Coordinates of C-alpha atoms in Angstrom, one line a residue:
M7 CA 31.6 21.4 -9.3
K8 CA 28.1 21.6 -7.2
A9 CA 26.8 18.3 -8.7
L10 CA 29.9 16.5 -7.9
L11 CA 29.9 17.6 -4.6
L12 CA 26.6 16.4 -4.3
K13 CA 27.3 13.2 -5.9
L14 CA 30.2 12.8 -2.9
L15 CA 28.1 13.5 -0.5
L16 CA 25.2 11.1 -1.3
S17 CA 28.2 8.7 -1.4
T18 CA 28.9 9.6 2.4
L19 CA 25.4 9.3 3.2
L20 CA 24.7 6.2 1.5
F21 CA 27.8 4.2 2.5
I22 CA 29.4 2.9 5.9
D23 CA 32.5 2.3 4.2
F24 CA 33.2 2.9 0.6
T25 CA 33.0 -1.1 -0.2
H26 CA 29.6 -1.6 1.6
L27 CA 26.4 0.1 -0.1
Y28 CA 23.7 1.3 2.1
A29 CA 20.1 1.7 1.4
Q30 CA 18.9 2.4 -2.1
N31 CA 16.6 5.6 -2.0
E32 CA 15.2 4.8 -5.9
L33 CA 13.1 1.9 -6.3
I34 CA 13.3 -0.9 -9.2
T35 CA 9.9 -0.6 -10.4
N36 CA 7.7 -3.9 -12.1
I37 CA 10.3 -6.0 -10.3
N38 CA 8.7 -9.1 -11.5
A39 CA 10.0 -8.4 -15.2
R40 CA 13.6 -8.6 -14.1
K41 CA 15.4 -11.5 -13.9
T42 CA 14.5 -12.7 -10.4
T43 CA 15.3 -15.6 -7.8
S44 CA 12.6 -16.0 -4.8
L45 CA 13.5 -16.2 -1.2
N46 CA 10.0 -16.8 -0.1
G47 CA 9.3 -19.7 1.9
K48 CA 10.2 -20.8 5.2
W49 CA 12.7 -18.8 7.2
Q50 CA 14.1 -19.5 10.5
Y51 CA 13.6 -17.0 13.7
I52 CA 14.5 -15.6 17.1
V53 CA 11.5 -13.8 19.2
D54 CA 13.7 -11.0 20.7
P55 CA 11.3 -8.7 22.7
Y56 CA 14.3 -7.3 24.8
E57 CA 16.4 -6.5 21.6
T58 CA 19.2 -8.8 22.6
G59 CA 20.3 -9.6 19.2
F60 CA 20.7 -5.5 18.8
Y61 CA 21.8 -3.9 22.2
N62 CA 24.3 -5.4 24.4
Y63 CA 23.2 -5.4 28.3
R64 CA 24.3 -1.7 28.3
W65 CA 21.8 -1.0 26.1
L66 CA 24.7 0.0 23.3
E67 CA 24.1 -0.9 19.6
R68 CA 26.7 -4.0 19.1
N69 CA 29.3 -3.5 16.5
E70 CA 29.5 -5.1 13.0
N71 CA 31.6 -7.8 14.3
D72 CA 29.8 -8.8 17.7
R73 CA 29.8 -12.2 18.1
E74 CA 26.5 -12.1 19.9
A75 CA 24.8 -9.9 17.3
Y76 CA 22.0 -12.0 16.0
W77 CA 23.0 -11.0 12.4
N78 CA 26.0 -12.9 12.8
S79 CA 26.9 -16.7 12.8
D80 CA 25.3 -18.6 15.5
K81 CA 27.5 -21.7 14.9
P82 CA 30.2 -22.1 18.0
D83 CA 33.7 -22.1 16.3
N84 CA 34.7 -25.3 19.1
K85 CA 33.1 -26.8 22.1
T86 CA 34.9 -24.3 24.4
D87 CA 33.0 -21.8 22.4
R88 CA 29.8 -19.8 23.7
K89 CA 26.9 -18.4 21.9
E90 CA 23.6 -17.6 23.2
H91 CA 21.7 -17.5 20.2
G92 CA 20.7 -19.8 17.5
Y93 CA 18.6 -20.5 14.6
S94 CA 16.8 -23.5 14.1
D95 CA 14.2 -25.7 12.0
K96 CA 12.3 -26.3 15.5
Y97 CA 11.2 -22.4 14.8
T98 CA 10.0 -21.0 11.0
L99 CA 7.5 -18.6 9.9
R100 CA 6.3 -18.7 6.1
V101 CA 7.2 -15.8 3.9
P102 CA 5.7 -13.9 2.6
G103 CA 3.1 -13.7 5.4
D104 CA 2.4 -12.2 8.8
W105 CA 3.8 -13.8 12.4
N106 CA 0.2 -13.3 14.2
S107 CA -1.9 -15.9 12.3
Q108 CA 1.1 -18.3 12.0
E109 CA 1.5 -19.4 16.0
E110 CA -0.9 -18.7 18.9
K111 CA 2.0 -16.9 20.8
F112 CA 2.3 -14.1 18.3
L113 CA -1.4 -13.0 17.9
Y114 CA -0.9 -9.8 19.6
Y115 CA 3.2 -9.6 19.9
E116 CA 4.4 -6.1 19.0
G117 CA 8.5 -5.9 19.1
T118 CA 11.2 -7.8 17.3
V119 CA 11.7 -11.0 15.5
W120 CA 14.9 -12.0 14.0
Y121 CA 14.5 -13.9 10.8
K122 CA 17.3 -15.7 9.4
K123 CA 17.1 -17.5 5.3
S124 CA 20.3 -19.5 4.0
F125 CA 20.7 -19.3 0.2
D126 CA 23.2 -20.2 -2.8
F127 CA 23.6 -17.8 -5.6
V128 CA 25.8 -17.3 -8.8
K129 CA 25.2 -14.3 -10.9
S130 CA 24.7 -15.6 -14.7
R131 CA 26.9 -13.3 -16.1
T132 CA 30.1 -11.5 -14.6
G133 CA 29.4 -7.5 -14.3
N134 CA 25.6 -7.5 -13.2
S135 CA 25.0 -6.8 -10.3
V136 CA 22.2 -8.0 -7.7
Y137 CA 19.6 -6.2 -5.7
L138 CA 18.0 -7.7 -2.8
Y139 CA 14.2 -6.8 -2.7
F140 CA 11.5 -6.5 -0.4
G141 CA 7.8 -6.1 -1.4
A142 CA 7.3 -4.8 2.4
V143 CA 8.0 -5.6 6.1
N144 CA 6.3 -4.3 9.0
Y145 CA 7.3 -2.0 10.2
Q146 CA 11.3 -1.5 10.5
A147 CA 13.5 -3.7 8.9
D148 CA 17.3 -3.9 9.7
V149 CA 19.2 -6.2 7.1
Y150 CA 21.8 -8.0 7.0
L151 CA 23.8 -10.7 5.1
N152 CA 27.2 -12.2 6.0
G153 CA 27.4 -10.2 8.9
K154 CA 27.6 -7.0 7.1
K155 CA 24.4 -4.4 7.1
L156 CA 23.0 -3.7 3.9
G157 CA 20.9 -1.3 5.2
S158 CA 17.3 -0.1 6.8
H159 CA 14.2 0.5 5.6
K160 CA 11.2 2.1 7.2
G161 CA 7.4 1.6 6.6
G162 CA 5.0 -1.2 6.9
F163 CA 3.6 -1.3 3.4
S164 CA 6.2 0.1 0.9
P165 CA 8.8 -2.2 -1.3
F166 CA 12.5 -1.4 -1.0
N167 CA 15.8 -2.6 -2.1
F168 CA 19.4 -2.9 -1.7
R169 CA 22.4 -3.4 -3.8
I170 CA 24.7 -6.3 -2.5
A171 CA 28.3 -5.6 -3.2
D172 CA 30.2 -8.3 -4.8
S173 CA 32.3 -8.5 -2.0
I174 CA 29.8 -9.5 0.3
L175 CA 27.5 -11.9 -1.6
K176 CA 28.8 -15.9 -1.9
D177 CA 28.0 -18.6 -4.2
K178 CA 27.2 -20.7 -1.4
D179 CA 25.6 -20.9 2.3
N180 CA 24.7 -17.3 2.3
F181 CA 23.4 -16.2 5.6
L182 CA 20.7 -13.2 5.4
V183 CA 19.4 -11.9 8.7
V184 CA 16.3 -9.6 8.8
K185 CA 15.6 -7.9 12.3
V186 CA 12.0 -6.8 12.0
D187 CA 10.4 -4.4 14.3
N188 CA 6.7 -3.7 14.4
K189 CA 6.2 -2.0 17.4
R190 CA 3.8 1.2 17.2
K191 CA 5.7 4.4 17.9
R192 CA 4.0 8.1 18.0
D193 CA 6.5 9.6 15.3
E194 CA 6.0 7.1 12.9
I195 CA 3.2 6.4 10.4
P196 CA 0.8 5.0 10.9
T197 CA 1.2 6.2 14.9
L198 CA 0.3 4.4 18.2
N199 CA -3.3 4.9 17.3
T200 CA -5.2 2.8 14.8
D201 CA -8.2 0.7 14.1
W202 CA -6.8 -2.4 12.5
W203 CA -4.5 -4.9 13.5
N204 CA -0.9 -4.5 13.8
Y205 CA 0.5 -7.4 11.6
G206 CA 4.0 -8.0 12.3
G207 CA 6.8 -9.9 9.6
I208 CA 8.2 -10.3 6.2
T209 CA 4.6 -9.9 4.8
R210 CA 5.0 -9.8 0.8
D211 CA 7.7 -11.4 -1.5
V212 CA 11.6 -11.7 -1.1
L213 CA 13.7 -11.8 -4.4
L214 CA 17.1 -11.1 -5.6
V215 CA 16.7 -9.0 -8.8
E216 CA 19.8 -9.6 -11.6
L217 CA 20.4 -6.8 -13.4
E218 CA 22.7 -5.7 -15.8
P219 CA 25.3 -2.9 -15.4
V220 CA 22.8 -0.2 -17.6
F221 CA 19.2 -1.1 -16.9
I222 CA 15.8 0.9 -17.0
R223 CA 15.0 1.4 -13.2
D224 CA 12.0 3.1 -13.4
Y225 CA 9.5 4.5 -16.2
F226 CA 6.2 6.3 -16.4
L227 CA 3.7 6.1 -19.9
T228 CA 0.2 7.7 -19.7
L229 CA -2.3 9.2 -22.0
K230 CA -2.1 12.9 -21.9
K231 CA -4.5 15.2 -20.5
N232 CA -7.6 16.1 -22.5
S233 CA -6.3 13.8 -25.2
T234 CA -7.7 10.6 -27.0
N235 CA -4.5 9.6 -29.0
E236 CA -1.3 11.4 -27.2
I237 CA 0.7 9.3 -24.9
E238 CA 3.8 10.9 -22.7
G239 CA 6.1 9.8 -20.4
W240 CA 9.8 9.2 -19.6
I241 CA 12.3 6.7 -19.0
K242 CA 15.0 6.6 -16.3
L243 CA 18.0 4.7 -16.4
N244 CA 20.3 3.4 -13.6
V245 CA 23.2 5.4 -14.3
A246 CA 23.5 8.2 -16.8
T247 CA 25.1 6.9 -20.0
S248 CA 24.8 7.9 -24.0
E249 CA 23.1 4.6 -25.2
N250 CA 19.7 4.8 -26.4
V251 CA 16.7 3.0 -25.0
S252 CA 13.5 1.6 -27.3
L253 CA 9.8 1.7 -26.5
E254 CA 7.9 -0.2 -28.3
I255 CA 3.8 -1.1 -28.4
P256 CA 3.2 -3.7 -30.6
E257 CA -0.3 -3.7 -31.2
L258 CA -0.2 -0.1 -32.0
K259 CA 2.6 -0.3 -34.4
F260 CA 4.4 2.1 -32.4
K261 CA 8.5 1.3 -31.9
K262 CA 10.9 4.2 -31.5
K263 CA 14.5 4.5 -30.4
L264 CA 15.3 7.3 -27.5
T265 CA 18.3 9.4 -27.2
V266 CA 19.1 9.5 -23.2
K267 CA 20.5 12.7 -21.7
G268 CA 22.3 12.1 -18.3
D269 CA 20.4 8.9 -17.3
S270 CA 16.7 10.1 -18.4
V271 CA 14.3 10.8 -21.8
A272 CA 11.2 12.1 -21.5
F273 CA 8.6 11.4 -25.0
S274 CA 5.3 12.4 -26.2
Y275 CA 3.7 11.1 -29.2
K276 CA 0.5 10.7 -31.2
L277 CA -0.7 7.7 -31.9
S278 CA -4.1 6.2 -33.5
N279 CA -6.8 3.8 -32.8
I280 CA -5.8 3.7 -29.0
Q281 CA -8.6 2.2 -27.5
R282 CA -9.0 3.7 -23.4
W283 CA -9.4 1.6 -20.7
S284 CA -12.5 1.8 -18.4
P285 CA -14.4 -0.4 -16.5
E286 CA -16.2 -1.8 -19.0
N287 CA -13.0 -2.5 -21.4
P288 CA -10.0 -2.3 -19.2
K289 CA -7.8 -2.6 -22.3
L290 CA -4.2 -3.0 -21.5
Y291 CA -1.6 -2.9 -24.0
E292 CA 1.9 -5.0 -24.0
V293 CA 4.6 -2.7 -23.8
K294 CA 8.7 -3.1 -24.2
L295 CA 11.2 -1.0 -22.7
G296 CA 14.7 -1.6 -23.7
T297 CA 18.6 -0.9 -23.6
N298 CA 21.0 -2.4 -25.1
T299 CA 21.5 -5.4 -22.9
S300 CA 18.1 -5.8 -21.3
L301 CA 14.0 -5.8 -22.1
I302 CA 11.1 -5.0 -19.9
N303 CA 7.8 -6.0 -20.8
E304 CA 4.7 -4.2 -19.1
K305 CA 0.9 -4.3 -19.6
V306 CA -0.5 -0.1 -19.4
G307 CA -4.0 0.8 -19.7
F308 CA -4.6 4.4 -21.3
R309 CA -7.2 6.6 -19.7
T310 CA -8.1 10.3 -18.6
I311 CA -9.6 10.9 -15.1
E312 CA -10.6 14.6 -14.4
V313 CA -13.0 16.9 -12.8
Q314 CA -15.2 19.0 -14.4
G315 CA -17.0 21.4 -12.1
G316 CA -18.7 19.0 -9.6
K317 CA -18.4 15.6 -11.9
L318 CA -15.9 12.8 -12.1
V319 CA -15.0 12.4 -15.6
L320 CA -13.2 9.5 -17.2
N321 CA -12.1 9.2 -20.8
G322 CA -14.5 12.4 -21.0
R323 CA -17.7 10.7 -19.7
Q324 CA -19.3 11.3 -16.3
L325 CA -18.2 8.3 -13.8
F326 CA -20.3 7.0 -10.9
L327 CA -18.0 5.4 -8.3
R328 CA -19.5 2.1 -6.9
G329 CA -17.3 1.6 -4.6
I330 CA -16.4 -0.3 -1.4
C331 CA -13.4 -0.1 1.0
A332 CA -11.5 -3.0 1.9
H333 CA -8.2 -3.8 4.2
E334 CA -5.7 -6.3 3.2
E335 CA -6.9 -8.9 5.2
I336 CA -8.3 -12.3 4.4
S337 CA -11.1 -12.6 6.9
P338 CA -11.6 -16.5 7.4
E339 CA -7.9 -17.1 8.0
G340 CA -7.4 -13.9 10.3
R341 CA -4.3 -13.2 8.2
R342 CA -2.8 -10.5 5.7
A343 CA -3.6 -11.0 2.4
H344 CA -0.6 -11.4 0.2
S345 CA -0.7 -13.7 -2.7
K346 CA -2.6 -13.4 -6.2
A347 CA -5.2 -15.6 -4.8
D348 CA -5.9 -13.4 -2.0
A349 CA -6.3 -10.1 -4.6
A350 CA -8.7 -12.7 -6.2
Q351 CA -10.4 -13.5 -3.6
L352 CA -11.0 -10.1 -2.4
F353 CA -11.8 -8.8 -6.0
G354 CA -14.3 -11.7 -6.6
Q355 CA -16.3 -10.1 -3.5
A356 CA -16.2 -6.6 -4.7
K357 CA -17.3 -8.1 -8.3
A358 CA -20.4 -9.9 -6.6
L359 CA -21.3 -6.5 -4.8
N360 CA -20.7 -5.0 -8.3
A361 CA -18.5 -2.5 -7.4
N362 CA -16.5 -0.8 -9.9
M363 CA -14.3 0.7 -7.5
V364 CA -12.4 -0.3 -4.6
R365 CA -11.0 1.6 -1.7
L366 CA -7.6 0.3 -0.6
A367 CA -7.8 1.6 3.2
H368 CA -5.8 2.3 4.8
Y369 CA -2.0 1.7 3.2
P370 CA -1.1 0.8 0.1
H371 CA -1.6 -3.2 -0.8
N372 CA 0.4 -5.4 -2.3
E373 CA 1.4 -4.9 -5.9
N374 CA -0.7 -8.0 -7.0
M375 CA -3.9 -6.0 -5.8
V376 CA -3.6 -3.0 -8.2
R377 CA -2.4 -5.2 -11.2
M378 CA -5.0 -7.5 -10.8
A379 CA -7.6 -4.3 -11.0
D380 CA -5.8 -3.4 -13.9
S381 CA -7.0 -6.6 -15.7
L382 CA -10.5 -6.3 -14.2
G383 CA -11.4 -3.4 -14.6
I384 CA -11.9 -1.8 -11.3
L385 CA -10.9 1.3 -10.1
V386 CA -8.6 2.0 -6.9
W387 CA -8.3 4.7 -4.4
S388 CA -4.7 4.2 -2.7
E389 CA -4.0 5.6 0.4
I390 CA -0.7 6.3 2.8
P391 CA -1.0 5.4 6.6
V392 CA -1.6 9.1 7.6
Y393 CA -4.6 8.2 9.9
W394 CA -5.8 9.8 12.9
T395 CA -3.6 11.2 15.4
I396 CA -0.3 11.7 13.4
D397 CA 2.5 14.1 14.8
F398 CA 1.6 17.0 12.4
G399 CA 3.7 19.7 14.0
S400 CA 7.1 17.4 13.2
K401 CA 9.1 18.0 10.1
E402 CA 10.8 14.8 10.5
V403 CA 7.0 12.7 10.2
L404 CA 6.0 15.0 7.3
N405 CA 9.1 13.9 5.5
K406 CA 8.2 10.2 6.4
A407 CA 4.9 10.9 5.0
K408 CA 6.3 12.0 1.9
L409 CA 8.7 9.6 1.3
Q410 CA 5.8 6.5 1.6
L411 CA 3.7 9.1 -0.8
K412 CA 6.9 8.9 -3.4
D413 CA 7.2 5.0 -3.1
M414 CA 3.7 4.3 -3.5
I415 CA 3.4 6.3 -6.6
A416 CA 6.5 5.0 -8.0
R417 CA 5.6 1.4 -7.7
D418 CA 2.1 2.2 -9.0
R419 CA 1.7 5.1 -11.2
N420 CA 1.7 2.7 -14.4
R421 CA -1.9 1.4 -13.2
A422 CA -4.5 2.7 -15.1
S423 CA -6.8 1.0 -12.3
V424 CA -5.5 3.9 -9.9
I425 CA -7.3 7.0 -10.4
I426 CA -6.9 8.5 -6.6
W427 CA -3.7 9.2 -4.7
S428 CA -4.9 9.6 -1.1
V429 CA -3.0 11.5 1.7
G430 CA -5.0 10.4 4.4
N431 CA -7.9 9.5 6.6
E432 CA -9.8 11.2 9.4
T433 CA -7.2 14.1 10.5
P434 CA -8.6 16.1 13.4
V435 CA -8.7 19.9 12.0
S436 CA -6.3 22.3 12.9
P437 CA -4.1 24.8 11.0
T438 CA -1.2 22.6 11.8
R439 CA -2.8 19.7 10.4
T440 CA -4.1 21.4 7.4
A441 CA -0.6 22.7 6.5
F442 CA 0.7 19.5 7.2
M443 CA -1.7 17.9 4.7
S444 CA -2.0 20.4 2.3
N445 CA 2.2 19.9 1.8
L446 CA 1.4 16.1 1.4
V447 CA -1.2 17.5 -1.4
T448 CA 1.1 19.4 -3.2
A449 CA 4.1 16.7 -3.2
V450 CA 1.7 14.2 -4.8
K451 CA 0.9 16.5 -7.5
K452 CA 4.4 17.0 -8.0
L453 CA 5.1 13.4 -8.5
D454 CA 2.2 12.8 -10.7
N455 CA -0.4 15.3 -12.1
S456 CA -2.0 12.6 -14.3
R457 CA -4.8 11.5 -11.8
L458 CA -7.0 13.2 -8.5
V459 CA -6.1 13.9 -5.1
S460 CA -7.9 13.4 -1.9
A461 CA -8.2 12.6 1.5
A462 CA -11.3 11.0 3.8
L463 CA -12.2 14.0 5.6
E464 CA -15.0 14.0 8.5
V465 CA -18.6 15.5 8.3
H466 CA -19.8 17.5 11.4
N467 CA -23.2 17.2 12.5
V468 CA -24.8 20.5 13.5
N469 CA -28.3 20.3 14.9
G470 CA -29.1 17.8 12.1
T471 CA -27.4 19.4 9.5
L472 CA -24.1 17.6 8.0
V473 CA -21.3 20.1 7.2
V474 CA -18.8 19.6 5.3
D475 CA -16.0 22.6 5.7
D476 CA -13.0 21.0 6.4
P477 CA -10.4 23.8 5.0
L478 CA -8.1 20.8 3.3
G479 CA -11.0 20.3 1.1
E480 CA -9.6 23.9 -1.2
F481 CA -6.8 21.6 -1.9
T482 CA -8.4 18.5 -3.0
D483 CA -9.6 17.4 -6.5
I484 CA -12.6 15.8 -4.8
V485 CA -14.1 16.6 -1.7
S486 CA -14.7 13.0 0.4
V487 CA -16.0 12.2 3.7
N488 CA -16.7 9.9 6.4
E489 CA -20.5 9.6 7.2
Y490 CA -22.0 7.5 9.9
L491 CA -24.9 8.7 11.2
G492 CA -27.1 6.3 12.4
W493 CA -24.3 4.1 14.0
Y494 CA -22.0 6.6 15.9
G495 CA -24.9 8.8 17.0
G496 CA -28.7 8.3 16.4
L497 CA -30.6 5.8 14.8
P498 CA -30.7 4.9 11.0
S499 CA -33.7 7.3 10.9
N500 CA -32.3 10.0 11.8
V501 CA -30.7 10.8 8.2
R502 CA -34.4 11.3 6.8
A503 CA -34.2 14.5 8.2
A504 CA -30.5 15.3 7.7
K505 CA -29.7 18.5 5.3
W506 CA -26.2 18.7 3.9
D507 CA -24.4 21.6 3.6
I508 CA -21.2 21.2 1.4
R509 CA -19.0 24.4 1.2
Y510 CA -17.3 23.0 -1.8
D511 CA -18.4 22.9 -5.6
K512 CA -16.5 20.0 -6.0
P513 CA -17.2 16.3 -6.5
L514 CA -18.9 15.0 -3.2
F515 CA -17.6 11.1 -2.4
I516 CA -18.7 9.5 0.9
S517 CA -15.7 7.4 1.4
E518 CA -17.0 5.7 4.7
T519 CA -20.2 4.8 6.1
G520 CA -21.5 1.5 7.6
A521 CA -22.9 0.0 10.8
E522 CA -21.3 -3.3 12.5
A523 CA -23.4 -6.5 12.5
L524 CA -21.9 -10.1 13.9
G525 CA -22.8 -12.4 11.2
G526 CA -25.7 -14.8 11.6
F527 CA -26.9 -12.6 14.4
K528 CA -30.9 -12.3 13.4
A529 CA -33.2 -10.5 15.5
D530 CA -35.2 -6.9 14.3
S531 CA -34.0 -3.5 13.0
L532 CA -33.8 -1.8 16.3
T533 CA -31.5 -5.0 17.7
R534 CA -28.1 -3.2 17.4
W535 CA -25.3 -5.6 16.1
S536 CA -27.8 -7.8 14.5
E537 CA -28.0 -8.1 10.3
D538 CA -31.1 -6.4 10.8
Y539 CA -30.3 -3.4 12.4
Q540 CA -27.2 -3.3 9.6
E541 CA -29.6 -3.8 6.9
W542 CA -32.0 -0.8 8.0
F543 CA -28.8 1.7 8.6
Y544 CA -28.0 0.7 4.5
R545 CA -31.9 1.0 3.5
E546 CA -32.1 4.8 4.9
Q547 CA -28.4 5.4 3.5
V548 CA -29.6 4.5 0.3
A549 CA -32.5 6.5 0.6
M550 CA -30.4 9.4 1.6
M551 CA -28.0 9.4 -1.3
K552 CA -30.5 9.3 -3.4
R553 CA -31.6 12.7 -2.2
L554 CA -28.2 14.0 -2.4
P555 CA -27.3 16.8 -4.9
Q556 CA -26.1 16.3 -8.5
N557 CA -22.3 16.3 -7.6
F558 CA -22.6 13.5 -5.6
S559 CA -20.0 11.5 -7.5
G560 CA -20.0 8.0 -5.5
L561 CA -19.4 5.9 -2.4
S562 CA -17.2 3.6 -0.6
P563 CA -19.1 1.9 2.3
W564 CA -17.1 0.6 5.3
I565 CA -15.8 -2.3 4.5
L566 CA -16.1 -5.4 2.3
T567 CA -15.3 -8.0 5.2
D568 CA -15.1 -8.1 8.9
F569 CA -11.5 -7.7 9.7
R570 CA -9.4 -7.6 13.1
S571 CA -9.1 -4.8 15.2
P572 CA -7.8 -5.1 19.0
K573 CA -10.0 -1.4 19.8
R574 CA -13.3 -3.6 19.4
N575 CA -13.8 -5.2 22.7
N576 CA -17.5 -6.1 23.2
P577 CA -17.1 -9.6 24.1
V578 CA -20.4 -10.9 22.7
Y579 CA -20.7 -8.9 19.4
Q580 CA -17.1 -8.1 18.7
D581 CA -14.2 -10.0 20.4
G582 CA -11.2 -8.6 18.5
W583 CA -13.1 -7.9 15.4
N584 CA -14.6 -4.7 13.5
N585 CA -17.7 -6.3 12.2
K586 CA -18.7 -3.5 9.7
G587 CA -18.2 -5.9 6.7
L588 CA -20.9 -7.0 4.6
F589 CA -19.2 -10.7 4.4
D590 CA -18.8 -11.8 7.9
H591 CA -15.6 -13.9 9.1
N592 CA -16.5 -16.7 7.3
G593 CA -17.3 -15.0 3.6
N594 CA -21.0 -15.0 3.9
K595 CA -23.1 -12.4 3.1
K596 CA -24.7 -9.8 5.3
K597 CA -28.4 -9.1 4.6
A598 CA -27.2 -5.4 4.1
F599 CA -24.8 -6.7 1.0
F600 CA -28.2 -7.4 -0.9
I601 CA -29.4 -3.4 -0.1
L602 CA -26.0 -1.9 -1.7
K603 CA -26.2 -4.2 -4.3
K604 CA -29.6 -3.5 -5.6
Y605 CA -28.4 0.3 -5.6
Y606 CA -25.5 -0.3 -7.4
D607 CA -27.4 -1.9 -10.0
E608 CA -29.6 0.3 -10.4
M609 CA -26.9 2.8 -10.3
E610 CA -25.0 1.0 -13.1
Q611 CA -27.9 1.7 -15.3
T612 CA -28.0 5.0 -14.7
Y613 CA -24.8 5.8 -15.8
K614 CA -24.5 3.2 -18.7
H615 CA -22.2 4.2 -21.6

């Protein structure tokens, strides 16, 4: 009876009425293995800074059938009909893509833009269901199809999907409208204050997904902790059913039929001759998961990651992370990265540095990135944008953070490359904040205990001693700290006398360090903003790291490439850019690049297996 009541309650929450399904909270994973139709390309748009298409002149939300609502048709019924909005090929934006880089008028724009796409669609089989999938929209999306609201989503870096009722979808001339609002707000994640560009728009793929009545919604497959030959995991269907599902790994000559109980089944099997995934050998196995009517192909790597005392251990061997931070941005074009070619460009730069790890800052990056990391053998730190001044006292904000964690982990839990889930960056210490952040750590471990959890903490300089005592370090698996001595305070040579006071017997990871340099500006090492100063900074940092204690397990300096930031307003040396990149705006290597690469070449030999 309780279960029935819960279902009825959920039905009430998920439906505006009993025919039009609203937000699907459960994500459909591995979307590209499904039968999809792309809605990418040119979309028409209306810029709406006053949100006229959403509110009437009394600032009341328009009702569904309001003819002046921008989600409804812009075509007048006759020559006397008045329409004060319209979509036209005169105004188009590319999807996926941010609006800021596509037209000059959008460069700093924060507000509402309405996107419209017309399409035809006929299902391949009666009885199948159709979902509308978005890779990401920054920040809030309200989605309407043929005048009916499918649902809303908040979070600029998370995928989401809605089921389209058969009564809404048409064979011809579907009218899809997305209200996109990228305004920053105090009670959102991220909050008002960030140090990166607030790229607005439909920034990732938009797909129609056709699925059978019974399909695999989600699954997890991993190598069991402390094992070399036992896999475990689960498969979850979209509905409760009595039918079986199949699991096959052809290369390992493994195939099983699994009996579903309710909508899920868990499994554990011992297999022989499993090659473990690593940066040196990024082995991926083809995996086939099926129902009676559908089949999903996946590629999965098997590896273990753990902490042993002060050491990071991958597949039973000590690991040193030769990392670099990266934003999801293509600097030469000043835009949000979104394609496989963009991912290849960023990873190509990381590979040139001889990095074996990338910290994807400060939000989950495109799925192209983590899938490519799997194939290239690059380890990944993935993070949600709990950044700086989140409202740590708000239960609502905590729930938003948990939802973003859930979405990040759901999408990428089968990626062997992802070894660290991060719950935030540089959050100010207080009891309220520590309770908030430790709650997130607990949430991660419930969702996925096969990986490590961390957060980028701050170092405190106390009379020349770099103190690492953030109470959140008690909860994380590794202690990660951002350290900028020689850029924010003092000169690079100040690190020579620096002492470290680390209060935790855990692996120490330098999650950020760096200095700004305007690409091509050459002077001497004392001239700030020059490549020579940045080079000096890296020389001193590398020398200090060679003196760190044995629990020092790696670093990810800030940052791979220069990136846009409206906080950086020196008119000569920044002009709206954070220039801490080892590659400049045009993709050229700065002098510091070669200092870090030399160090990474040395560390590769030290930790060569």
